[in-house]
Amino acid sequence: MENVDIARTLRETADLLEIQGANPFRIRAYRNAVRTIEALTRSLQDMVAAGDDLTELQGVGKEMDAHIRELLQTGQLSTLNAVTEVVPRTLAELTRLDGVGPKKAKRLYDELGVESVEGLEAEIQRGTVQELKGFGARSAEKMLRAIGDHRKQQGRFLRAEVEPYVESLQQWMESLDGIERLEWAGSWRRRRETIGDLDLLASYVGDGTPVVEHFTRFDGAVRVEAAGSTKGNIILRSGLSVDLRVIPPESFGAALHYFTGSKEHNVHIRTLGVKRGLRINEWGVFEVPADVDPETVGKDGGRRVGGENEDEVFAALDLAWIPPELREDRGEIDAAREGDLPTLLELSDIRGDLHMHSTWTDGTASILDMAEACAERGYGYMAITDHSQAVTMVGGLTPERVREQWDEVRAAQEEIGDRLRILRGQEVDILKDGSLDQPDDLLAELDVVVASVHSFMDLDRTQMTRRVVRAVSHGGVDILGHATGRLLGRREPYALDVEAVLEACAEHDVAVEINAHPRRLDLDDRHVARARELGVRVVINSDAHAIRGLDVMRFGVEQARRGWLESEHVLNTRPLADVLAWLEGRRKRG
Ligand code: DGT
Ligand code: CA
Ligand code: CA
Ligand code: ZN
């Protein structure tokens, strides 16, 4: 079992225990363990094999330690089995719907016999949910929307969920002799924010059966769907499907290009080939005589002019090699022809992080610990941006508390010295009418203000757009945080005219955030590209709530690359002096 599988099982158990009305402390123990496991970089399996004491991990006590060991040994959890004797396991899925917590799930089950998302949908259609006390038509309508959101994302995985499998499968395949090249293709290589399935290519001379057989023996596989001499497919415990293709070396580059996609990019490339009398497919690049329609010759008919390396596919069309992130047929082919491809930014360009939380609100680490961790990551600056008071659930800060926090910021700064600059920030709530959750004098005294929406997310498009535009036009806001509020797999973006918001950001010189949390990645790639076109400054923030949370920055950088960003478009690639100059300039203009 991978860490993600263990985390998922524990989370499911916690959900079901909560539905059952178990002791809140017990439930919290599960959730704390889940949070730790999700942030863990080492595999629990390896740690146990190495004889590590798991109870040294934060949030992992004796009971969770035993659970993890049981899962690793048997693939089962007896506690979960016992719980599912009382409430059906499918109820856990219900609580994953936005707006349906354990209490609601329990009532839907007790009073209407709803056991699953499908069941809930059917009951809403019959009108029974609307009749329940405390539910009503509006709430039923919201649930229907949540079901729709949930469905749209079904079967797709976050990059962060897939990453551990990529690493362990890579290691497993590398342990076999004879594979010349091994590359991931598909949406994973294009660094899409969600992944439908994984596509792995192996270059191998001769019959590929041993490679496919080795692949199917990967210990994370629960099912083998296909195993032949050139192709294999396995299903992992999480339900993730992995395709393997074994490719002869002379075709490897062409296959890598083909299976990297996207399909739209491939179609465009193939069409350009046809115009030049070239047949381009997963086997190679072939020249066909002028009087022959290239579509009519066989899959490897004609004279081979390339295919071993990927750049030969592009070179045959007089194109520069295109980074996989850009291969969506959104102008990258023209740019490659004209020498206009962007020099995409890299993780190492990032010099600071301007959105994170501490123990002052819902973070788990102190300001000093966060600062040390940022310094360790090589940053020159960071901002502590705890929530404002409207977010009551996490103890959002009043203006007085914010000023108190500055003492701790100052103390942490003294401790850290000139290794890193700690900026005094806030994540200020954008209230329902677009006003801000802090007074103007406080905003002016803060070094950096991130403004975000955390409430009334179901306003209509006009109201929501007016609200956000008003906030970014206020003058006191430096950064618009997670602009569309989407949660991948959980919640669609709220109704918002992003174009109008970006225009307002451009007009008022407000930076727009790429929130790097793998479940957010908000803005999305197209809007990032649009921000670049409009000349809006972009900032990539971790929104970390724990030290490990800082490490999601890489996902944000990947998203920025998919949005064609170069280092110069991103605020936090600039040195501290530039960032301060920009912030101070904004303060003066007020
Ligand atoms: P995913 O798995 O939904 O996250 O997205 P992809 O892009 O990984 O899609 P997948 O796994 O179905 O196929 C991998 C690549 O193979 C795809 O990006 C392009 C190529 N491909 C698949 N089907 C076709 C097709 O019908 N025509 C062309 N031209 N290429 C295809
Ligand atoms: Ca795929
Ligand atoms: Ca595939
Ligand atoms: Zn937020």
JSON list of C-alpha atoms in Angstrom, two decimals, residues 416-564:
[
{"chain": "A", "resi": 416, "resn": "ILE", "atom": "CA", "xyz": [16.35, 34.72, 11.50]},
{"chain": "A", "resi": 417, "resn": "GLY", "atom": "CA", "xyz": [18.46, 37.80, 10.87]},
{"chain": "A", "resi": 418, "resn": "ASP", "atom": "CA", "xyz": [19.23, 38.74, 7.29]},
{"chain": "A", "resi": 419, "resn": "ARG", "atom": "CA", "xyz": [18.84, 35.25, 5.95]},
{"chain": "A", "resi": 420, "resn": "LEU", "atom": "CA", "xyz": [15.21, 35.95, 5.13]},
{"chain": "A", "resi": 421, "resn": "ARG", "atom": "CA", "xyz": [12.76, 38.84, 5.26]},
{"chain": "A", "resi": 422, "resn": "ILE", "atom": "CA", "xyz": [9.43, 38.14, 6.96]},
{"chain": "A", "resi": 423, "resn": "LEU", "atom": "CA", "xyz": [6.66, 40.35, 5.62]},
{"chain": "A", "resi": 424, "resn": "ARG", "atom": "CA", "xyz": [3.67, 41.28, 7.72]},
{"chain": "A", "resi": 425, "resn": "GLY", "atom": "CA", "xyz": [0.67, 40.07, 5.77]},
{"chain": "A", "resi": 426, "resn": "GLN", "atom": "CA", "xyz": [-2.94, 39.07, 6.04]},
{"chain": "A", "resi": 427, "resn": "GLU", "atom": "CA", "xyz": [-5.32, 37.00, 3.99]},
{"chain": "A", "resi": 428, "resn": "VAL", "atom": "CA", "xyz": [-8.19, 39.45, 4.24]},
{"chain": "A", "resi": 429, "resn": "ASP", "atom": "CA", "xyz": [-11.66, 38.21, 3.49]},
{"chain": "A", "resi": 430, "resn": "ILE", "atom": "CA", "xyz": [-13.61, 39.76, 0.67]},
{"chain": "A", "resi": 431, "resn": "LEU", "atom": "CA", "xyz": [-17.02, 40.25, 2.27]},
{"chain": "A", "resi": 432, "resn": "LYS", "atom": "CA", "xyz": [-20.30, 39.61, 0.49]},
{"chain": "A", "resi": 433, "resn": "ASP", "atom": "CA", "xyz": [-20.54, 43.12, -0.90]},
{"chain": "A", "resi": 434, "resn": "GLY", "atom": "CA", "xyz": [-16.89, 43.32, -1.96]},
{"chain": "A", "resi": 435, "resn": "SER", "atom": "CA", "xyz": [-15.73, 45.36, 1.00]},
{"chain": "A", "resi": 436, "resn": "LEU", "atom": "CA", "xyz": [-12.71, 44.13, 2.97]},
{"chain": "A", "resi": 437, "resn": "ASP", "atom": "CA", "xyz": [-12.63, 42.51, 6.40]},
{"chain": "A", "resi": 438, "resn": "GLN", "atom": "CA", "xyz": [-10.03, 44.95, 7.81]},
{"chain": "A", "resi": 439, "resn": "PRO", "atom": "CA", "xyz": [-10.02, 48.73, 8.21]},
{"chain": "A", "resi": 440, "resn": "ASP", "atom": "CA", "xyz": [-8.06, 50.82, 5.72]},
{"chain": "A", "resi": 441, "resn": "ASP", "atom": "CA", "xyz": [-5.47, 52.03, 8.23]},
{"chain": "A", "resi": 442, "resn": "LEU", "atom": "CA", "xyz": [-4.51, 48.45, 9.04]},
{"chain": "A", "resi": 443, "resn": "LEU", "atom": "CA", "xyz": [-4.34, 47.50, 5.36]},
{"chain": "A", "resi": 444, "resn": "ALA", "atom": "CA", "xyz": [-2.00, 50.43, 4.77]},
{"chain": "A", "resi": 445, "resn": "GLU", "atom": "CA", "xyz": [0.31, 49.32, 7.57]},
{"chain": "A", "resi": 446, "resn": "LEU", "atom": "CA", "xyz": [0.55, 45.72, 6.41]},
{"chain": "A", "resi": 447, "resn": "ASP", "atom": "CA", "xyz": [3.44, 44.87, 4.12]},
{"chain": "A", "resi": 448, "resn": "VAL", "atom": "CA", "xyz": [1.33, 42.66, 1.90]},
{"chain": "A", "resi": 449, "resn": "VAL", "atom": "CA", "xyz": [-2.41, 42.06, 1.62]},
{"chain": "A", "resi": 450, "resn": "VAL", "atom": "CA", "xyz": [-3.88, 38.98, -0.02]},
{"chain": "A", "resi": 451, "resn": "ALA", "atom": "CA", "xyz": [-7.65, 39.25, -0.48]},
{"chain": "A", "resi": 452, "resn": "SER", "atom": "CA", "xyz": [-9.81, 36.17, -0.97]},
{"chain": "A", "resi": 453, "resn": "VAL", "atom": "CA", "xyz": [-13.39, 34.95, -0.94]},
{"chain": "A", "resi": 454, "resn": "HIS", "atom": "CA", "xyz": [-14.32, 32.29, 1.63]},
{"chain": "A", "resi": 455, "resn": "SER", "atom": "CA", "xyz": [-18.06, 32.83, 2.02]},
{"chain": "A", "resi": 456, "resn": "PHE", "atom": "CA", "xyz": [-21.26, 33.35, 0.01]},
{"chain": "A", "resi": 457, "resn": "MET", "atom": "CA", "xyz": [-19.82, 31.38, -2.87]},
{"chain": "A", "resi": 458, "resn": "ASP", "atom": "CA", "xyz": [-23.18, 30.87, -4.54]},
{"chain": "A", "resi": 459, "resn": "LEU", "atom": "CA", "xyz": [-23.81, 34.47, -5.57]},
{"chain": "A", "resi": 460, "resn": "ASP", "atom": "CA", "xyz": [-24.81, 34.89, -9.18]},
{"chain": "A", "resi": 461, "resn": "ARG", "atom": "CA", "xyz": [-22.20, 35.82, -11.75]},
{"chain": "A", "resi": 462, "resn": "THR", "atom": "CA", "xyz": [-23.02, 39.51, -11.82]},
{"chain": "A", "resi": 463, "resn": "GLN", "atom": "CA", "xyz": [-22.94, 39.89, -8.04]},
{"chain": "A", "resi": 464, "resn": "MET", "atom": "CA", "xyz": [-19.83, 37.78, -7.61]},
{"chain": "A", "resi": 465, "resn": "THR", "atom": "CA", "xyz": [-17.97, 39.64, -10.35]},
{"chain": "A", "resi": 466, "resn": "ARG", "atom": "CA", "xyz": [-18.96, 43.01, -8.91]},
{"chain": "A", "resi": 467, "resn": "ARG", "atom": "CA", "xyz": [-17.84, 41.82, -5.48]},
{"chain": "A", "resi": 468, "resn": "VAL", "atom": "CA", "xyz": [-14.36, 40.71, -6.56]},
{"chain": "A", "resi": 469, "resn": "VAL", "atom": "CA", "xyz": [-13.81, 43.66, -8.90]},
{"chain": "A", "resi": 470, "resn": "ARG", "atom": "CA", "xyz": [-14.73, 46.00, -6.05]},
{"chain": "A", "resi": 471, "resn": "ALA", "atom": "CA", "xyz": [-12.19, 44.33, -3.79]},
{"chain": "A", "resi": 472, "resn": "VAL", "atom": "CA", "xyz": [-9.31, 44.54, -6.26]},
{"chain": "A", "resi": 473, "resn": "SER", "atom": "CA", "xyz": [-10.20, 48.15, -7.02]},
{"chain": "A", "resi": 474, "resn": "HIS", "atom": "CA", "xyz": [-9.96, 49.09, -3.36]},
{"chain": "A", "resi": 475, "resn": "GLY", "atom": "CA", "xyz": [-6.31, 50.13, -3.45]},
{"chain": "A", "resi": 476, "resn": "GLY", "atom": "CA", "xyz": [-5.42, 48.27, -0.26]},
{"chain": "A", "resi": 477, "resn": "VAL", "atom": "CA", "xyz": [-5.18, 44.86, -1.90]},
{"chain": "A", "resi": 478, "resn": "ASP", "atom": "CA", "xyz": [-1.88, 43.64, -3.36]},
{"chain": "A", "resi": 479, "resn": "ILE", "atom": "CA", "xyz": [-2.78, 40.09, -4.35]},
{"chain": "A", "resi": 480, "resn": "LEU", "atom": "CA", "xyz": [-6.04, 38.43, -5.31]},
{"chain": "A", "resi": 481, "resn": "GLY", "atom": "CA", "xyz": [-5.94, 34.95, -3.67]},
{"chain": "A", "resi": 482, "resn": "HIS", "atom": "CA", "xyz": [-7.38, 31.75, -5.23]},
{"chain": "A", "resi": 483, "resn": "ALA", "atom": "CA", "xyz": [-9.60, 33.78, -7.54]},
{"chain": "A", "resi": 484, "resn": "THR", "atom": "CA", "xyz": [-12.24, 31.25, -8.57]},
{"chain": "A", "resi": 485, "resn": "GLY", "atom": "CA", "xyz": [-12.53, 29.19, -5.37]},
{"chain": "A", "resi": 486, "resn": "ARG", "atom": "CA", "xyz": [-12.48, 25.88, -7.17]},
{"chain": "A", "resi": 487, "resn": "LEU", "atom": "CA", "xyz": [-11.49, 22.68, -5.38]},
{"chain": "A", "resi": 488, "resn": "LEU", "atom": "CA", "xyz": [-10.51, 20.04, -7.91]},
{"chain": "A", "resi": 489, "resn": "GLY", "atom": "CA", "xyz": [-12.74, 17.00, -7.57]},
{"chain": "A", "resi": 490, "resn": "ARG", "atom": "CA", "xyz": [-14.89, 18.74, -4.96]},
{"chain": "A", "resi": 491, "resn": "ARG", "atom": "CA", "xyz": [-16.16, 22.09, -6.04]},
{"chain": "A", "resi": 492, "resn": "GLU", "atom": "CA", "xyz": [-16.47, 23.89, -9.36]},
{"chain": "A", "resi": 493, "resn": "PRO", "atom": "CA", "xyz": [-15.28, 27.51, -9.61]},
{"chain": "A", "resi": 494, "resn": "TYR", "atom": "CA", "xyz": [-17.91, 29.96, -8.47]},
{"chain": "A", "resi": 495, "resn": "ALA", "atom": "CA", "xyz": [-19.77, 31.97, -11.07]},
{"chain": "A", "resi": 496, "resn": "LEU", "atom": "CA", "xyz": [-17.30, 34.70, -11.96]},
{"chain": "A", "resi": 497, "resn": "ASP", "atom": "CA", "xyz": [-16.36, 36.72, -15.02]},
{"chain": "A", "resi": 498, "resn": "VAL", "atom": "CA", "xyz": [-12.64, 36.04, -14.73]},
{"chain": "A", "resi": 499, "resn": "GLU", "atom": "CA", "xyz": [-11.90, 38.23, -17.74]},
{"chain": "A", "resi": 500, "resn": "ALA", "atom": "CA", "xyz": [-13.46, 41.26, -16.03]},
{"chain": "A", "resi": 501, "resn": "VAL", "atom": "CA", "xyz": [-11.58, 40.47, -12.82]},
{"chain": "A", "resi": 502, "resn": "LEU", "atom": "CA", "xyz": [-8.26, 40.17, -14.66]},
{"chain": "A", "resi": 503, "resn": "GLU", "atom": "CA", "xyz": [-8.91, 43.47, -16.42]},
{"chain": "A", "resi": 504, "resn": "ALA", "atom": "CA", "xyz": [-9.54, 45.11, -13.07]},
{"chain": "A", "resi": 505, "resn": "CYS", "atom": "CA", "xyz": [-6.30, 43.59, -11.73]},
{"chain": "A", "resi": 506, "resn": "ALA", "atom": "CA", "xyz": [-4.44, 44.98, -14.72]},
{"chain": "A", "resi": 507, "resn": "GLU", "atom": "CA", "xyz": [-5.98, 48.42, -14.24]},
{"chain": "A", "resi": 508, "resn": "HIS", "atom": "CA", "xyz": [-5.18, 48.58, -10.52]},
{"chain": "A", "resi": 509, "resn": "ASP", "atom": "CA", "xyz": [-1.85, 46.73, -10.72]},
{"chain": "A", "resi": 510, "resn": "VAL", "atom": "CA", "xyz": [-3.04, 43.97, -8.40]},
{"chain": "A", "resi": 511, "resn": "ALA", "atom": "CA", "xyz": [-1.19, 40.68, -8.69]},
{"chain": "A", "resi": 512, "resn": "VAL", "atom": "CA", "xyz": [-3.23, 37.56, -9.22]},
{"chain": "A", "resi": 513, "resn": "GLU", "atom": "CA", "xyz": [-2.32, 34.39, -7.35]},
{"chain": "A", "resi": 514, "resn": "ILE", "atom": "CA", "xyz": [-1.71, 30.92, -8.66]},
{"chain": "A", "resi": 515, "resn": "ASN", "atom": "CA", "xyz": [-2.58, 29.06, -5.50]},
{"chain": "A", "resi": 516, "resn": "ALA", "atom": "CA", "xyz": [-0.22, 26.07, -5.66]},
{"chain": "A", "resi": 517, "resn": "HIS", "atom": "CA", "xyz": [-2.24, 23.73, -3.46]},
{"chain": "A", "resi": 518, "resn": "PRO", "atom": "CA", "xyz": [-2.78, 20.66, -5.67]},
{"chain": "A", "resi": 519, "resn": "ARG", "atom": "CA", "xyz": [-6.50, 20.68, -4.95]},
{"chain": "A", "resi": 520, "resn": "ARG", "atom": "CA", "xyz": [-6.83, 24.33, -5.93]},
{"chain": "A", "resi": 521, "resn": "LEU", "atom": "CA", "xyz": [-4.36, 25.26, -8.67]},
{"chain": "A", "resi": 522, "resn": "ASP", "atom": "CA", "xyz": [-6.43, 28.37, -8.98]},
{"chain": "A", "resi": 523, "resn": "LEU", "atom": "CA", "xyz": [-6.14, 30.22, -11.48]},
{"chain": "A", "resi": 524, "resn": "ASP", "atom": "CA", "xyz": [-6.29, 27.53, -14.11]},
{"chain": "A", "resi": 525, "resn": "ASP", "atom": "CA", "xyz": [-3.88, 27.37, -17.05]},
{"chain": "A", "resi": 526, "resn": "ARG", "atom": "CA", "xyz": [-6.03, 29.27, -19.56]},
{"chain": "A", "resi": 527, "resn": "HIS", "atom": "CA", "xyz": [-6.67, 32.12, -17.17]},
{"chain": "A", "resi": 528, "resn": "VAL", "atom": "CA", "xyz": [-2.97, 32.24, -16.35]},
{"chain": "A", "resi": 529, "resn": "ALA", "atom": "CA", "xyz": [-2.23, 32.64, -20.06]},
{"chain": "A", "resi": 530, "resn": "ARG", "atom": "CA", "xyz": [-4.87, 35.36, -20.25]},
{"chain": "A", "resi": 531, "resn": "ALA", "atom": "CA", "xyz": [-3.31, 37.16, -17.28]},
{"chain": "A", "resi": 532, "resn": "ARG", "atom": "CA", "xyz": [-0.03, 37.17, -19.13]},
{"chain": "A", "resi": 533, "resn": "GLU", "atom": "CA", "xyz": [-1.68, 38.64, -22.24]},
{"chain": "A", "resi": 534, "resn": "LEU", "atom": "CA", "xyz": [-3.33, 41.36, -20.19]},
{"chain": "A", "resi": 535, "resn": "GLY", "atom": "CA", "xyz": [-0.05, 42.18, -18.47]},
{"chain": "A", "resi": 536, "resn": "VAL", "atom": "CA", "xyz": [-1.33, 41.16, -15.03]},
{"chain": "A", "resi": 537, "resn": "ARG", "atom": "CA", "xyz": [1.41, 40.29, -12.58]},
{"chain": "A", "resi": 538, "resn": "VAL", "atom": "CA", "xyz": [1.17, 36.70, -11.32]},
{"chain": "A", "resi": 539, "resn": "VAL", "atom": "CA", "xyz": [2.37, 35.43, -7.95]},
{"chain": "A", "resi": 540, "resn": "ILE", "atom": "CA", "xyz": [2.68, 31.73, -7.09]},
{"chain": "A", "resi": 541, "resn": "ASN", "atom": "CA", "xyz": [1.86, 30.98, -3.46]},
{"chain": "A", "resi": 542, "resn": "SER", "atom": "CA", "xyz": [1.79, 27.80, -1.43]},
{"chain": "A", "resi": 543, "resn": "ASP", "atom": "CA", "xyz": [-1.04, 28.82, 0.95]},
{"chain": "A", "resi": 544, "resn": "ALA", "atom": "CA", "xyz": [0.79, 26.49, 3.36]},
{"chain": "A", "resi": 545, "resn": "HIS", "atom": "CA", "xyz": [-0.91, 25.58, 6.63]},
{"chain": "A", "resi": 546, "resn": "ALA", "atom": "CA", "xyz": [2.08, 23.51, 7.78]},
{"chain": "A", "resi": 547, "resn": "ILE", "atom": "CA", "xyz": [5.77, 23.33, 7.02]},
{"chain": "A", "resi": 548, "resn": "ARG", "atom": "CA", "xyz": [5.30, 20.53, 4.51]},
{"chain": "A", "resi": 549, "resn": "GLY", "atom": "CA", "xyz": [2.64, 22.62, 2.82]},
{"chain": "A", "resi": 550, "resn": "LEU", "atom": "CA", "xyz": [5.40, 24.87, 1.50]},
{"chain": "A", "resi": 551, "resn": "ASP", "atom": "CA", "xyz": [6.52, 22.11, -0.84]},
{"chain": "A", "resi": 552, "resn": "VAL", "atom": "CA", "xyz": [3.44, 22.35, -3.07]},
{"chain": "A", "resi": 553, "resn": "MET", "atom": "CA", "xyz": [5.15, 25.29, -4.79]},
{"chain": "A", "resi": 554, "resn": "ARG", "atom": "CA", "xyz": [6.25, 22.91, -7.56]},
{"chain": "A", "resi": 555, "resn": "PHE", "atom": "CA", "xyz": [2.64, 22.28, -8.59]},
{"chain": "A", "resi": 556, "resn": "GLY", "atom": "CA", "xyz": [2.06, 26.00, -8.88]},
{"chain": "A", "resi": 557, "resn": "VAL", "atom": "CA", "xyz": [5.14, 26.38, -11.05]},
{"chain": "A", "resi": 558, "resn": "GLU", "atom": "CA", "xyz": [3.87, 23.59, -13.31]},
{"chain": "A", "resi": 559, "resn": "GLN", "atom": "CA", "xyz": [0.55, 25.39, -13.64]},
{"chain": "A", "resi": 560, "resn": "ALA", "atom": "CA", "xyz": [2.36, 28.62, -14.48]},
{"chain": "A", "resi": 561, "resn": "ARG", "atom": "CA", "xyz": [4.32, 26.80, -17.18]},
{"chain": "A", "resi": 562, "resn": "ARG", "atom": "CA", "xyz": [1.08, 25.50, -18.67]},
{"chain": "A", "resi": 563, "resn": "GLY", "atom": "CA", "xyz": [-0.01, 29.13, -18.77]},
{"chain": "A", "resi": 564, "resn": "TRP", "atom": "CA", "xyz": [3.11, 30.10, -20.80]}
]
